[in-house]
mmCIF file of C-alpha atoms in Angstrom:
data_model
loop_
_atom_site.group_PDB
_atom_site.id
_atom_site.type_symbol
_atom_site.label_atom_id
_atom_site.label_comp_id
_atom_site.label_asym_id
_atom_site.label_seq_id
_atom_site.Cartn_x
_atom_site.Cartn_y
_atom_site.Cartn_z
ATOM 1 C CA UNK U 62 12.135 -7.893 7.518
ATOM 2 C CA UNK U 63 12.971 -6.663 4.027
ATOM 3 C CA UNK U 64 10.196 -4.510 3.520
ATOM 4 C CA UNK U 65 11.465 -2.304 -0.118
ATOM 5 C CA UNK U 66 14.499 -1.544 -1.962
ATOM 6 C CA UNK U 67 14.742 1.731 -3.986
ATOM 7 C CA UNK U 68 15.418 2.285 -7.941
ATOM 8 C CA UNK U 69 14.494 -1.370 -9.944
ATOM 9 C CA UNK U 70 12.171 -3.578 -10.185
ATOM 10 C CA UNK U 71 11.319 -6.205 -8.005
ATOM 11 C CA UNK U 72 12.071 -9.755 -5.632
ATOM 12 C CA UNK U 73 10.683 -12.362 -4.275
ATOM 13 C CA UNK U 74 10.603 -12.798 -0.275
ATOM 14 C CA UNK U 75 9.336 -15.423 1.713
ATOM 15 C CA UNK U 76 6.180 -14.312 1.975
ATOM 16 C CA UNK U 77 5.642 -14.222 -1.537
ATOM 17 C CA UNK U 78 5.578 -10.413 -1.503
ATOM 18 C CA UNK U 79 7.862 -8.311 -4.426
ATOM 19 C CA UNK U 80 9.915 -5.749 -3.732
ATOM 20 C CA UNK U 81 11.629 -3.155 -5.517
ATOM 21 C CA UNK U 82 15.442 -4.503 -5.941
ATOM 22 C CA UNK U 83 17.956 -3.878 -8.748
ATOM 23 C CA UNK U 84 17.193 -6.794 -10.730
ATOM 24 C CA UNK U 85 15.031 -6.905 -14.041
ATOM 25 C CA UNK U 86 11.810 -8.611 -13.852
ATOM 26 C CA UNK U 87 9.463 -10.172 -16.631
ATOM 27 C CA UNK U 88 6.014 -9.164 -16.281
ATOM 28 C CA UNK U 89 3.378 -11.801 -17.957
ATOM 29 C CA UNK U 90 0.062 -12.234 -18.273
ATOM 30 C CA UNK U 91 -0.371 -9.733 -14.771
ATOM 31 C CA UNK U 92 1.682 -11.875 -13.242
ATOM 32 C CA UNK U 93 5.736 -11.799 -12.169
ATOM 33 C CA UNK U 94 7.618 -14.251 -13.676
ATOM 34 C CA UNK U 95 10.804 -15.681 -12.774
ATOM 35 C CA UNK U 96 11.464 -13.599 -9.748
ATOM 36 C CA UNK U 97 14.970 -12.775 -8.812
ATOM 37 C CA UNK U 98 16.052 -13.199 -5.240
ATOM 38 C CA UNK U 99 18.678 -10.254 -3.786
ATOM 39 C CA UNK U 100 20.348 -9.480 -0.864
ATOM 40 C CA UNK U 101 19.115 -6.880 1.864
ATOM 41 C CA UNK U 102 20.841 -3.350 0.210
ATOM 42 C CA UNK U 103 20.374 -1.088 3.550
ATOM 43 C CA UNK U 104 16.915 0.839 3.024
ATOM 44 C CA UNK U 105 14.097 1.814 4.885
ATOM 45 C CA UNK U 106 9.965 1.824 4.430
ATOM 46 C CA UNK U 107 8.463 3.581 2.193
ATOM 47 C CA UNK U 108 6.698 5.272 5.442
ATOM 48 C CA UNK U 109 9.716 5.897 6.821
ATOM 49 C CA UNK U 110 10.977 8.287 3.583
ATOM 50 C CA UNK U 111 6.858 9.958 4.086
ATOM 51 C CA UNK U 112 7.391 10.608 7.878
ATOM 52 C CA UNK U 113 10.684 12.292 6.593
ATOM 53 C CA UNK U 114 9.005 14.313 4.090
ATOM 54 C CA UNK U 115 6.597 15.434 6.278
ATOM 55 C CA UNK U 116 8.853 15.758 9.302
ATOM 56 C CA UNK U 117 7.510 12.799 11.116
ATOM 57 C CA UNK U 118 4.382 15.016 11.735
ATOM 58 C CA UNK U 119 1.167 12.653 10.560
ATOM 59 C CA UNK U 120 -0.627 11.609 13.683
ATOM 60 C CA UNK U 121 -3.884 10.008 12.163
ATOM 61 C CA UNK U 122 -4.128 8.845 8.844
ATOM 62 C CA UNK U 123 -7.875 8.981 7.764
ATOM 63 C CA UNK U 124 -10.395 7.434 4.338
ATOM 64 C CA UNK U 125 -11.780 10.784 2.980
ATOM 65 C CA UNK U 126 -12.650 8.793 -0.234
ATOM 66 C CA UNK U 127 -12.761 5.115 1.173
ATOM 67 C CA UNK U 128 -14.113 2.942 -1.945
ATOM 68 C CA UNK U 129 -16.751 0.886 0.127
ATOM 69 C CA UNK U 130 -18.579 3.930 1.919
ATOM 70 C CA UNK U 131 -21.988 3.219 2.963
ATOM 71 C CA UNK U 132 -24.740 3.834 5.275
ATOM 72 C CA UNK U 133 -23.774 1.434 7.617
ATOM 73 C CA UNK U 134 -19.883 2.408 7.835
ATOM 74 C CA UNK U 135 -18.068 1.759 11.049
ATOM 75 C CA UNK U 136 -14.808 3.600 12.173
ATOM 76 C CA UNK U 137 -11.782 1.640 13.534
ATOM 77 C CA UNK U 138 -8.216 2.236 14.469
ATOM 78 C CA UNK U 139 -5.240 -0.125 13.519
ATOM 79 C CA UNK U 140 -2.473 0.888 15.788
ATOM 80 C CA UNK U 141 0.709 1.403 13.731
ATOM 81 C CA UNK U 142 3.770 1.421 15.937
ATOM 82 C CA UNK U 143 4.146 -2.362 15.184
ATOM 83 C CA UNK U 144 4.835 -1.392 11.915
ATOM 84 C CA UNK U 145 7.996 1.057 13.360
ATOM 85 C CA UNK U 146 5.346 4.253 12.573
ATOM 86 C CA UNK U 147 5.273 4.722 16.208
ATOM 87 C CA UNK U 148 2.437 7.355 17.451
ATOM 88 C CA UNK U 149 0.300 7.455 14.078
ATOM 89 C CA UNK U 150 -2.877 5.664 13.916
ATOM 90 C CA UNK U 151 -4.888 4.463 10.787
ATOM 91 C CA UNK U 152 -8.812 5.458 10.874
ATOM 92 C CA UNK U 153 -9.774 2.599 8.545
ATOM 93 C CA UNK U 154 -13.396 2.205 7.533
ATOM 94 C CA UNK U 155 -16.026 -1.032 7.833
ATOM 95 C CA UNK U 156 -18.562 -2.908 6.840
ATOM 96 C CA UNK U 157 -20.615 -4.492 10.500
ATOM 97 C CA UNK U 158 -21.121 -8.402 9.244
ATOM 98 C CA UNK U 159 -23.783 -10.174 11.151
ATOM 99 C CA UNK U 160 -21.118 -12.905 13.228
ATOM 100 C CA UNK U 161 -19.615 -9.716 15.024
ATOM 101 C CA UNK U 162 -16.807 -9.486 12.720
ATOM 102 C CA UNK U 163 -16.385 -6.379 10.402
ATOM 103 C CA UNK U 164 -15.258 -6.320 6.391
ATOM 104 C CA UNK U 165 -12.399 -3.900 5.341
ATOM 105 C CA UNK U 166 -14.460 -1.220 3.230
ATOM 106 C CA UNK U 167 -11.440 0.718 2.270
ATOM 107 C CA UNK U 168 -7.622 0.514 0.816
ATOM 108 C CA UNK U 169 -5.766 0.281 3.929
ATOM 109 C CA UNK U 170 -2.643 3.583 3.290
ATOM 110 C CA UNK U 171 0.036 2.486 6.190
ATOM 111 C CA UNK U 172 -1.405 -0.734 7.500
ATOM 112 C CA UNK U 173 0.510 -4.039 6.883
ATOM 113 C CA UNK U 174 -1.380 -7.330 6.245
ATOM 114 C CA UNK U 175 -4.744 -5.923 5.717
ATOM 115 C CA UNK U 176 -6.245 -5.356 2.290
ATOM 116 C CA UNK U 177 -9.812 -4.413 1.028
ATOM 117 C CA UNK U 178 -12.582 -7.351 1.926
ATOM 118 C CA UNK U 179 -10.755 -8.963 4.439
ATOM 119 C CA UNK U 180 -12.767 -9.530 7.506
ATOM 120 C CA UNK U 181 -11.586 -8.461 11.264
ATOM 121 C CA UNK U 182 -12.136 -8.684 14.714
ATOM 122 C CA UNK U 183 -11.747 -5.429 16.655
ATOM 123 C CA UNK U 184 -11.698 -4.840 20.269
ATOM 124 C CA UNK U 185 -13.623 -2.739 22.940
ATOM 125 C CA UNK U 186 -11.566 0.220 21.790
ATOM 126 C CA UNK U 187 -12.698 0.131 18.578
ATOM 127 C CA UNK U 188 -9.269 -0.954 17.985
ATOM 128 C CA UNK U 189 -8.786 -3.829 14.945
ATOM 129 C CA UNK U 190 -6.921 -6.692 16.745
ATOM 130 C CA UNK U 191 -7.357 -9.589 14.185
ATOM 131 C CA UNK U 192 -7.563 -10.866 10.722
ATOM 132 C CA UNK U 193 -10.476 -13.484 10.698
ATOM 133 C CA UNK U 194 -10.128 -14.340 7.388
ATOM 134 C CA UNK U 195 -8.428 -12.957 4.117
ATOM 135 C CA UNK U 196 -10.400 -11.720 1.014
ATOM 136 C CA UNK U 197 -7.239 -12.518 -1.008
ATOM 137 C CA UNK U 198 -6.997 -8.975 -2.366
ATOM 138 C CA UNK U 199 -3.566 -7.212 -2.084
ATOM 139 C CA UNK U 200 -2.694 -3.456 -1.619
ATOM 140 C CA UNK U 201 0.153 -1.855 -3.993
ATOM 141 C CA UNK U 202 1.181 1.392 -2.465
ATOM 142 C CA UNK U 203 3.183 4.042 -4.342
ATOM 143 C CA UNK U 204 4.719 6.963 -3.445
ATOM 144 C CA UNK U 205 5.826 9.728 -5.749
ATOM 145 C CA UNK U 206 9.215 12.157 -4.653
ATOM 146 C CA UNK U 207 8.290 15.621 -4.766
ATOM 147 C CA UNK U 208 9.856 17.282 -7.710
ATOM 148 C CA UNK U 209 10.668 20.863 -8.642
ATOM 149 C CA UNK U 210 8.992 19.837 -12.490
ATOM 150 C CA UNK U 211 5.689 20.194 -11.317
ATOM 151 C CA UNK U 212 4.202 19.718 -15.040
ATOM 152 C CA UNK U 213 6.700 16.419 -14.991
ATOM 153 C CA UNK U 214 4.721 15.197 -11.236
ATOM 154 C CA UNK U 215 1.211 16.229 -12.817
ATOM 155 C CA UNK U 216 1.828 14.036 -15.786
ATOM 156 C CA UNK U 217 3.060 11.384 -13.511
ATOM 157 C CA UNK U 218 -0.258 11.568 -11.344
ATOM 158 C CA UNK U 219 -2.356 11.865 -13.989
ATOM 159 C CA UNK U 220 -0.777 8.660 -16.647
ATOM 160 C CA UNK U 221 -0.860 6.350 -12.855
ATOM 161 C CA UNK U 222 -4.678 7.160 -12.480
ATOM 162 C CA UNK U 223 -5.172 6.177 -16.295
ATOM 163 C CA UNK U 224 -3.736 3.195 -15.942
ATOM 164 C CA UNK U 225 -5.542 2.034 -12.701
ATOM 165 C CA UNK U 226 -8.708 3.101 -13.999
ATOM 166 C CA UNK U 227 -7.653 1.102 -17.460
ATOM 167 C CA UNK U 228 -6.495 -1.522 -15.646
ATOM 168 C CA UNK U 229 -10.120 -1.801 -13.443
ATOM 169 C CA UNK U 230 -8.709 -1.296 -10.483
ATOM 170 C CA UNK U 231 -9.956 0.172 -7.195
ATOM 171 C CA UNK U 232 -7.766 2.739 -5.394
ATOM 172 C CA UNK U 233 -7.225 5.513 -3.378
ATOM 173 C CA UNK U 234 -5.429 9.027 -3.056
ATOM 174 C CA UNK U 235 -3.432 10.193 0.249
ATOM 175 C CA UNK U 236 -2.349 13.309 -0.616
ATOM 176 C CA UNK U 237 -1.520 13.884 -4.047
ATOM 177 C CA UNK U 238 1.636 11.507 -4.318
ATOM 178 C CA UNK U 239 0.751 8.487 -2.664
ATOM 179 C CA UNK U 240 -1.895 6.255 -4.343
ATOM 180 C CA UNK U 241 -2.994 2.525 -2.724
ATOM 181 C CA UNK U 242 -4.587 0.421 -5.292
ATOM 182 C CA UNK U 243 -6.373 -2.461 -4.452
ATOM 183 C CA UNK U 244 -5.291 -5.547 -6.628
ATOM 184 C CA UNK U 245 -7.800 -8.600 -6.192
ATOM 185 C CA UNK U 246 -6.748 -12.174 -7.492
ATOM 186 C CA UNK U 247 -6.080 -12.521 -11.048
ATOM 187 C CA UNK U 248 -5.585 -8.637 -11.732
ATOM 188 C CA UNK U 249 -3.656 -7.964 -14.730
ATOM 189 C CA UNK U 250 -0.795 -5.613 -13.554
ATOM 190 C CA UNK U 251 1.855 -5.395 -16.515
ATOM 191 C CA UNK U 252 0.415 -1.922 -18.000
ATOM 192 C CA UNK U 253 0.941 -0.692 -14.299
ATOM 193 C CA UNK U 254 3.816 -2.283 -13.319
ATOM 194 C CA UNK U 255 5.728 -0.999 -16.560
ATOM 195 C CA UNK U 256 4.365 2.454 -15.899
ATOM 196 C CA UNK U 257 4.993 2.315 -12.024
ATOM 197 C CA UNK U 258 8.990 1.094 -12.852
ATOM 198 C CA UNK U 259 9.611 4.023 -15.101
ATOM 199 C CA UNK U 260 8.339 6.643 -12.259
ATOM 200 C CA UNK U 261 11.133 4.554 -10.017
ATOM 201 C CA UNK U 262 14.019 4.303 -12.853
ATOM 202 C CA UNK U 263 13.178 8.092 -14.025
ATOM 203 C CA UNK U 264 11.991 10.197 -11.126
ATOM 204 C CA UNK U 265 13.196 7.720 -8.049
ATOM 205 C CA UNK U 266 9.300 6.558 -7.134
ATOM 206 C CA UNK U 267 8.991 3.913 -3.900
ATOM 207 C CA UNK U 268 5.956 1.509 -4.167
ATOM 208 C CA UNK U 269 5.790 -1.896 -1.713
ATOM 209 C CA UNK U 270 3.192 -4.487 -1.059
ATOM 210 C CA UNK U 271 0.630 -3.860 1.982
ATOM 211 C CA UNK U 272 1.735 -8.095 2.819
ATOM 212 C CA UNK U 273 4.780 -7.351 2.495
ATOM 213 C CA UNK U 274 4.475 -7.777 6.350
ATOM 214 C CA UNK U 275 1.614 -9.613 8.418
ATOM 215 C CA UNK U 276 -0.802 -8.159 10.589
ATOM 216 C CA UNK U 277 0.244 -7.534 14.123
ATOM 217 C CA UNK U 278 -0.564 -5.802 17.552
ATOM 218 C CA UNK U 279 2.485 -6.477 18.647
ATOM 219 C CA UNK U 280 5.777 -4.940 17.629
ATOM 220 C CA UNK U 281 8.285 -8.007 16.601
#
């Protein structure tokens, strides 16, 4: 599946998921309007061009900030070799909810289909195994090239945490170039979206949707 398409702005897929693409897009009211559809342009995940940063290296990707930590958290793993990130593993962080199932209590980094508030079912492992049911909260991920202008990157980093905070969203930091911000229903995006699609047209930035593929144990 088409999962992201480097330097513009965005399309629609079937699963009502934008992409990057090099089409214009109208931004209204947080919401995309009048979506462009586009061909599949050869490209690969924005995990894929991390893993080739970091020389395919990152085992365990772990919450050190997770936005719903509490007394009660619980620890799971979400498997991520479905996802073609074969041999890392996502530590993601819960919420115990009395019917046995457990809440998502952080911004899920590398996981697809999962979001903040969604409620799953894990297994004996410890290992998350289903979605029971969907918060309706989505995760936009970005991820910021490394760049020899470090004064350019620190303005970057510090104008995209501005605008999530104006914006009143949730989100959080892995590393200092790669940001997932939670985005529940009826979020108005255009002050980030316009600000996220000059970091791609200007310094080649990659951002996705988490749904941009569903939740699986299974590779497809």
């Amino acid at each position: 599946m088409d999962r992201l398409t480097f330097n513009a702005t965005f399309i629609e897929t079937g699963t009502e998921s934008y992409r990057l693409a090099r089409s214009k897009v109208q931004v209204k009211g947080g919401a995309v309007e009048h979506p462009v559809s586009c061909a599949n342009r050869g490209h690969g995940t924005i995990f894929a061009e991390m893993s080739r940063q970091q020389g395919a290296q990152m085992q365990y990707i772990v919450h050190e900030d997770p936005v719903g930590r509490a007394e009660s958290n619980y620890i799971a793993q979400a498997d991520l070799a479905p996802f073609d990130l074969d041999g890392q593993i996502e530590q993601l962080c819960l919420l115990p909810e009395e019917d046995g199932t457990y809440g998502v209590a952080c911004i899920p980094f590398m996981t697809y289909g999962l979001a903040l508030g969604d409620r799953v079912r894990l297994s004996p492992e410890s290992r998350v195994v289903e979605v029971v049911r969907a918060s309706g909260h989505r995760v936009l991920r970005t991820l910021l090239r490394p760049s020899a202008d470090a004064e350019r990157l620190g303005r970057s980093i510090k104008l995209i945490k501005n605008s999530i905070k104006e914006s009143g969203l949730l989100s959080e930091w892995h590393g200092e170039r790669f940001v997932a911000i939670d985005v529940p229903p009826g979020a108005d995006m255009s002050l980030l979206f316009a600000l996220l699609q000059r970091e791609v047209d200007e310094a080649g930035a990659y951002w996705e949707w988490a749904d941009a593929m569903p939740f699986s144990t299974t590779r497809s």
